[in-house]
CSV table of C-alpha atoms in Angstrom, one decimal:
chain,number,residue,atom,x,y,z
A,241,UNK,CA,12.9,21.8,11.0
A,242,UNK,CA,10.8,20.1,8.4
A,243,UNK,CA,11.3,16.3,8.6
A,244,UNK,CA,9.2,13.2,8.1
A,245,UNK,CA,9.0,12.8,11.9
A,246,UNK,CA,8.0,16.4,12.6
A,247,UNK,CA,5.5,16.3,9.7
A,248,UNK,CA,3.7,13.2,10.9
A,249,UNK,CA,3.9,14.4,14.5
A,250,UNK,CA,1.9,17.5,13.5
A,251,UNK,CA,-0.7,15.3,11.7
A,252,UNK,CA,-0.9,13.0,14.7
A,253,UNK,CA,-1.4,15.8,17.2
A,254,UNK,CA,-4.4,17.3,15.4
A,255,UNK,CA,-7.7,15.5,15.5
A,256,UNK,CA,-8.9,16.5,12.0
A,257,UNK,CA,-5.6,15.8,10.2
A,258,UNK,CA,-5.3,12.5,12.1
A,259,UNK,CA,-8.9,11.6,11.2
A,260,UNK,CA,-8.2,12.3,7.5
A,261,UNK,CA,-5.0,10.3,7.5
A,262,UNK,CA,-6.6,7.3,9.2
A,263,UNK,CA,-9.7,7.4,7.0
A,264,UNK,CA,-7.6,7.4,3.8
A,265,UNK,CA,-5.5,4.5,5.2
A,266,UNK,CA,-8.5,2.5,6.4
A,267,UNK,CA,-10.2,3.0,3.0
A,268,UNK,CA,-7.2,1.7,1.1
A,269,UNK,CA,-6.8,-1.3,3.3
A,270,UNK,CA,-10.5,-2.2,3.1
A,271,UNK,CA,-10.3,-2.1,-0.7
A,272,UNK,CA,-7.2,-4.2,-0.7
A,273,UNK,CA,-8.9,-6.7,1.6
A,274,UNK,CA,-11.9,-7.1,-0.7
A,275,UNK,CA,-9.7,-7.4,-3.8
A,276,UNK,CA,-7.6,-10.1,-2.3
A,277,UNK,CA,-10.6,-12.0,-1.1
A,278,UNK,CA,-12.1,-12.0,-4.5
A,279,UNK,CA,-8.9,-13.0,-6.2
A,280,UNK,CA,-8.5,-15.9,-3.8
A,281,UNK,CA,-11.9,-17.1,-4.7
A,282,UNK,CA,-11.1,-16.9,-8.5
A,283,UNK,CA,-7.7,-18.4,-8.6
A,284,UNK,CA,-7.5,-20.9,-11.5
A,285,UNK,CA,-7.2,-24.6,-10.9
A,286,UNK,CA,-3.5,-24.8,-11.8
A,287,UNK,CA,-2.5,-22.2,-9.2
A,288,UNK,CA,-4.8,-23.2,-6.3
A,289,UNK,CA,-1.9,-23.4,-3.9
A,290,UNK,CA,-1.8,-19.6,-4.0
A,291,UNK,CA,-5.4,-19.2,-2.8
A,292,UNK,CA,-4.7,-19.5,1.0
A,293,UNK,CA,-1.8,-17.0,0.7
A,294,UNK,CA,-3.9,-14.5,-1.2
A,295,UNK,CA,-6.7,-15.0,1.3
A,296,UNK,CA,-4.3,-14.4,4.2
A,297,UNK,CA,-3.1,-11.2,2.4
A,298,UNK,CA,-6.7,-10.1,2.3
A,299,UNK,CA,-7.3,-10.9,5.9
A,300,UNK,CA,-4.2,-8.8,6.8
A,301,UNK,CA,-5.5,-5.8,4.8
A,302,UNK,CA,-8.9,-6.1,6.5
A,303,UNK,CA,-7.1,-6.2,9.9
A,304,UNK,CA,-5.2,-3.0,9.0
A,305,UNK,CA,-8.4,-1.3,8.1
A,306,UNK,CA,-9.9,-2.2,11.5
A,307,UNK,CA,-6.7,-1.0,13.3
A,308,UNK,CA,-6.9,2.5,11.6
A,309,UNK,CA,-10.6,2.7,12.5
A,310,UNK,CA,-9.8,1.7,16.1
A,311,UNK,CA,-7.2,4.4,16.4
A,312,UNK,CA,-9.8,6.9,15.4
A,313,UNK,CA,-12.4,5.5,17.7
A,314,UNK,CA,-9.9,5.6,20.6
A,315,UNK,CA,-9.9,9.4,20.2
A,316,UNK,CA,-13.6,9.7,19.7
A,317,UNK,CA,-13.3,10.3,16.0
A,318,UNK,CA,-15.5,9.1,13.1
A,319,UNK,CA,-14.1,8.3,9.7
A,320,UNK,CA,-14.6,10.8,6.9
A,321,UNK,CA,-15.2,10.0,3.2
A,322,UNK,CA,-12.0,9.5,1.3
A,323,UNK,CA,-11.5,12.3,-1.2
A,324,UNK,CA,-11.4,10.9,-4.8
A,325,UNK,CA,-8.0,12.6,-5.5
A,326,UNK,CA,-6.5,10.7,-2.6
A,327,UNK,CA,-7.8,7.3,-3.4
A,328,UNK,CA,-4.6,5.5,-4.4
A,329,UNK,CA,-6.1,2.1,-5.2
A,330,UNK,CA,-8.9,3.5,-7.5
A,331,UNK,CA,-6.5,5.9,-9.2
A,332,UNK,CA,-4.3,3.0,-10.1
A,333,UNK,CA,-7.2,1.0,-11.4
A,334,UNK,CA,-8.3,4.0,-13.6
A,335,UNK,CA,-4.8,3.8,-15.2
A,336,UNK,CA,-5.3,0.1,-16.0
A,337,UNK,CA,-3.1,-1.2,-13.3
A,338,UNK,CA,-4.0,-4.4,-11.5
A,339,UNK,CA,-7.3,-6.2,-11.9
A,340,UNK,CA,-10.4,-4.1,-12.4
A,341,UNK,CA,-13.1,-4.3,-9.8
A,342,UNK,CA,-15.6,-5.2,-12.5
A,343,UNK,CA,-13.5,-8.2,-13.4
A,344,UNK,CA,-13.3,-9.3,-9.7
A,345,UNK,CA,-17.1,-9.1,-9.3
A,346,UNK,CA,-17.6,-11.8,-11.9
A,347,UNK,CA,-17.6,-15.5,-11.1
A,348,UNK,CA,-15.3,-16.4,-14.0
A,349,UNK,CA,-11.9,-17.9,-12.8
A,350,UNK,CA,-8.9,-15.7,-13.4
A,351,UNK,CA,-6.3,-16.7,-16.0
A,352,UNK,CA,-2.7,-17.4,-15.2
A,353,UNK,CA,-1.7,-14.1,-16.8
A,354,UNK,CA,-4.2,-12.2,-14.6
A,355,UNK,CA,-2.6,-13.8,-11.5
A,356,UNK,CA,0.8,-12.6,-12.7
A,357,UNK,CA,-0.7,-9.1,-13.2
A,358,UNK,CA,-2.1,-9.2,-9.6
A,359,UNK,CA,1.2,-10.3,-8.2
A,360,UNK,CA,3.2,-7.7,-10.1
A,361,UNK,CA,0.8,-5.0,-8.9
A,362,UNK,CA,1.1,-6.3,-5.4
A,363,UNK,CA,4.9,-6.4,-5.6
A,364,UNK,CA,5.1,-2.7,-6.6
A,365,UNK,CA,2.5,-1.4,-4.2
A,366,UNK,CA,3.7,-3.5,-1.3
A,367,UNK,CA,7.2,-2.0,-1.9
A,368,UNK,CA,5.7,1.4,-1.3
A,369,UNK,CA,3.7,0.3,1.7
A,370,UNK,CA,6.6,-1.5,3.3
A,371,UNK,CA,8.9,1.6,2.9
A,372,UNK,CA,6.3,4.0,4.3
A,373,UNK,CA,5.5,1.7,7.3
A,374,UNK,CA,9.2,1.2,7.9
A,375,UNK,CA,9.7,5.0,8.1
A,376,UNK,CA,6.8,5.2,10.6
A,377,UNK,CA,8.2,2.2,12.6
A,378,UNK,CA,11.6,3.9,12.9
A,379,UNK,CA,10.1,7.2,14.1
A,380,UNK,CA,7.0,6.1,15.9
A,381,UNK,CA,7.5,2.4,16.8
A,382,UNK,CA,7.6,3.3,20.5
A,383,UNK,CA,4.9,5.9,20.5
A,384,UNK,CA,2.4,5.3,23.3
A,385,UNK,CA,-0.7,5.7,21.2
A,386,UNK,CA,0.2,4.4,17.7
A,387,UNK,CA,3.4,2.5,18.2
A,388,UNK,CA,1.9,-1.0,18.5
A,389,UNK,CA,-0.3,-0.5,15.5
A,390,UNK,CA,2.6,0.8,13.4
A,391,UNK,CA,4.8,-2.2,14.4
A,392,UNK,CA,2.1,-4.7,13.6
A,393,UNK,CA,1.2,-3.3,10.2
A,394,UNK,CA,4.9,-2.8,9.3
A,395,UNK,CA,5.6,-6.5,10.0
A,396,UNK,CA,2.7,-7.5,7.9
A,397,UNK,CA,3.8,-5.3,5.0
A,398,UNK,CA,7.3,-6.9,5.2
A,399,UNK,CA,5.6,-10.3,4.9
A,400,UNK,CA,3.5,-9.2,1.9
A,401,UNK,CA,6.5,-8.0,0.0
A,402,UNK,CA,8.5,-11.2,0.7
A,403,UNK,CA,5.5,-13.3,-0.5
A,404,UNK,CA,5.3,-11.3,-3.8
A,405,UNK,CA,9.0,-11.7,-4.5
A,406,UNK,CA,8.9,-15.5,-3.8
A,407,UNK,CA,5.8,-16.2,-5.8
A,408,UNK,CA,6.9,-14.1,-8.8
A,409,UNK,CA,10.3,-15.8,-8.8
A,410,UNK,CA,8.5,-19.2,-8.8
A,411,UNK,CA,6.4,-18.2,-11.8
A,412,UNK,CA,9.5,-16.7,-13.6
A,413,UNK,CA,11.2,-20.1,-13.2
A,414,UNK,CA,8.2,-21.7,-14.8
A,415,UNK,CA,8.7,-19.6,-18.0
A,416,UNK,CA,6.8,-16.4,-17.3
A,417,UNK,CA,9.8,-14.1,-16.8
A,418,UNK,CA,9.2,-11.8,-19.7
A,419,UNK,CA,5.5,-11.3,-18.9
A,420,UNK,CA,6.4,-10.6,-15.2
A,421,UNK,CA,9.0,-8.0,-16.1
A,422,UNK,CA,6.7,-6.1,-18.5
A,423,UNK,CA,3.9,-6.2,-15.9
A,424,UNK,CA,6.3,-4.9,-13.2
A,425,UNK,CA,7.6,-2.1,-15.4
A,426,UNK,CA,4.1,-0.9,-16.4
A,427,UNK,CA,2.9,-1.0,-12.8
A,428,UNK,CA,5.9,0.8,-11.4
A,429,UNK,CA,5.9,3.7,-13.9
A,430,UNK,CA,2.1,4.2,-13.2
A,431,UNK,CA,2.5,3.8,-9.5
A,432,UNK,CA,5.1,6.5,-9.1
A,433,UNK,CA,2.9,9.0,-10.9
A,434,UNK,CA,-0.2,8.1,-8.8
A,435,UNK,CA,1.9,8.3,-5.7
A,436,UNK,CA,3.0,11.8,-6.6
A,437,UNK,CA,-0.5,12.9,-7.4
A,438,UNK,CA,-2.0,11.4,-4.2
A,439,UNK,CA,0.9,12.8,-2.1
A,440,UNK,CA,0.2,16.3,-3.5
A,441,UNK,CA,-3.5,16.0,-2.9
A,442,UNK,CA,-3.1,14.7,0.7
A,443,UNK,CA,-0.6,17.4,1.6
A,444,UNK,CA,-2.8,20.1,0.1
A,445,UNK,CA,-5.7,18.9,2.4
A,446,UNK,CA,-3.4,18.6,5.4
A,447,UNK,CA,-2.1,22.1,4.8
A,448,UNK,CA,-5.6,23.5,4.8
A,449,UNK,CA,-6.5,21.7,8.0
A,450,UNK,CA,-3.3,22.6,9.8
A,451,UNK,CA,-3.1,26.2,8.4
A,452,UNK,CA,0.3,25.8,6.8
A,453,UNK,CA,1.8,28.9,5.2
A,454,UNK,CA,2.1,29.1,1.4
A,455,UNK,CA,5.9,28.9,1.7
A,456,UNK,CA,5.7,25.6,3.7
A,457,UNK,CA,3.1,24.1,1.3
A,458,UNK,CA,5.3,25.0,-1.7
A,459,UNK,CA,8.3,23.5,0.0
A,460,UNK,CA,6.5,20.2,0.6
A,461,UNK,CA,5.1,20.2,-3.0
A,462,UNK,CA,8.6,20.8,-4.3
A,463,UNK,CA,9.9,17.9,-2.3
A,464,UNK,CA,7.2,15.6,-3.6
A,465,UNK,CA,8.0,16.6,-7.2
A,466,UNK,CA,11.7,16.0,-6.5
A,467,UNK,CA,11.0,12.5,-5.3
A,468,UNK,CA,9.0,11.8,-8.4
A,469,UNK,CA,11.8,13.1,-10.6
A,470,UNK,CA,14.3,10.8,-9.0
A,471,UNK,CA,11.9,7.8,-9.2
A,472,UNK,CA,11.1,8.5,-12.8
A,473,UNK,CA,14.8,8.7,-13.7
A,474,UNK,CA,16.1,5.7,-11.7
A,475,UNK,CA,14.2,5.0,-8.4
A,476,UNK,CA,11.5,2.9,-10.0
A,477,UNK,CA,14.0,0.1,-10.7
A,478,UNK,CA,13.9,-0.9,-7.0
A,479,UNK,CA,10.2,-1.8,-7.6
A,480,UNK,CA,10.8,-4.2,-10.5
A,481,UNK,CA,13.8,-6.3,-9.3
A,482,UNK,CA,13.1,-9.7,-7.8
A,483,UNK,CA,15.2,-11.3,-5.0
A,484,UNK,CA,14.5,-14.4,-3.1
A,485,UNK,CA,13.6,-13.1,0.4
A,486,UNK,CA,15.1,-14.3,3.6
A,487,UNK,CA,11.6,-14.7,5.0
A,488,UNK,CA,10.3,-17.7,3.0
A,489,UNK,CA,6.6,-18.8,2.8
A,490,UNK,CA,5.8,-15.5,4.6
A,491,UNK,CA,2.0,-16.0,4.1
A,492,UNK,CA,1.9,-19.7,4.5
A,493,UNK,CA,0.4,-19.8,7.9
A,494,UNK,CA,-2.3,-18.1,9.9
A,495,UNK,CA,-2.2,-14.3,10.3
A,496,UNK,CA,-1.4,-12.6,13.5
A,497,UNK,CA,-4.7,-11.4,15.1
A,498,UNK,CA,-5.2,-7.9,16.6
A,499,UNK,CA,-7.9,-8.5,19.2
A,500,UNK,CA,-7.1,-5.2,21.0
A,501,UNK,CA,-7.9,-3.3,17.8
A,502,UNK,CA,-11.1,-5.1,16.9
């Protein structure tokens, strides 16, 4: 039976597919860590209270990258280059979503609007990350090899999503509601397209590594297109709503270290 659990179990059990999965994940987390570090350094004076939280977000992303690399190292595997068509972060940037790397390499402080764009981008992408990690936590949270890593990363992603909701609501109450909603909508509609394209590219590569039949590959691709159709019609709305989270000030303290994965 084809299910998320059986699919990931197959990827987990094969060294080459596991190495590709972890390399893609580690690359994305490393990019996110660098981006948040630069944004924290460039926060404008009027929003300096956000800088420690953004830096904590970046530290978490760096930690996740180290965890994925440690999972590979534990099996004697080296990372592989991330294929361009699977680079979720850069594909979003190419579509004008979030803050461009060229902008983040400058020393000019960000504007208030750019911080809103950053938070909207994070709110949408953290929704995706939190959902994916929650799925893995439900199916593999007790796995002897990856369970602890999955639980730790999933908890962090929940914190990141809560932080985005709270900070965007705070800015909305300060009069930025219309700007926030437009930024969220633009990002969500771009993200669901990029997620579809990256999912197709990753599954195509996994299929070649694992020797999937054409019928199975077509079935998976059909499922990915079906998810995109649902998200394009209605599912994207979950990415643009804002609700005050139960977990308040989620990034207001020190991050949880992962010494066993360092």
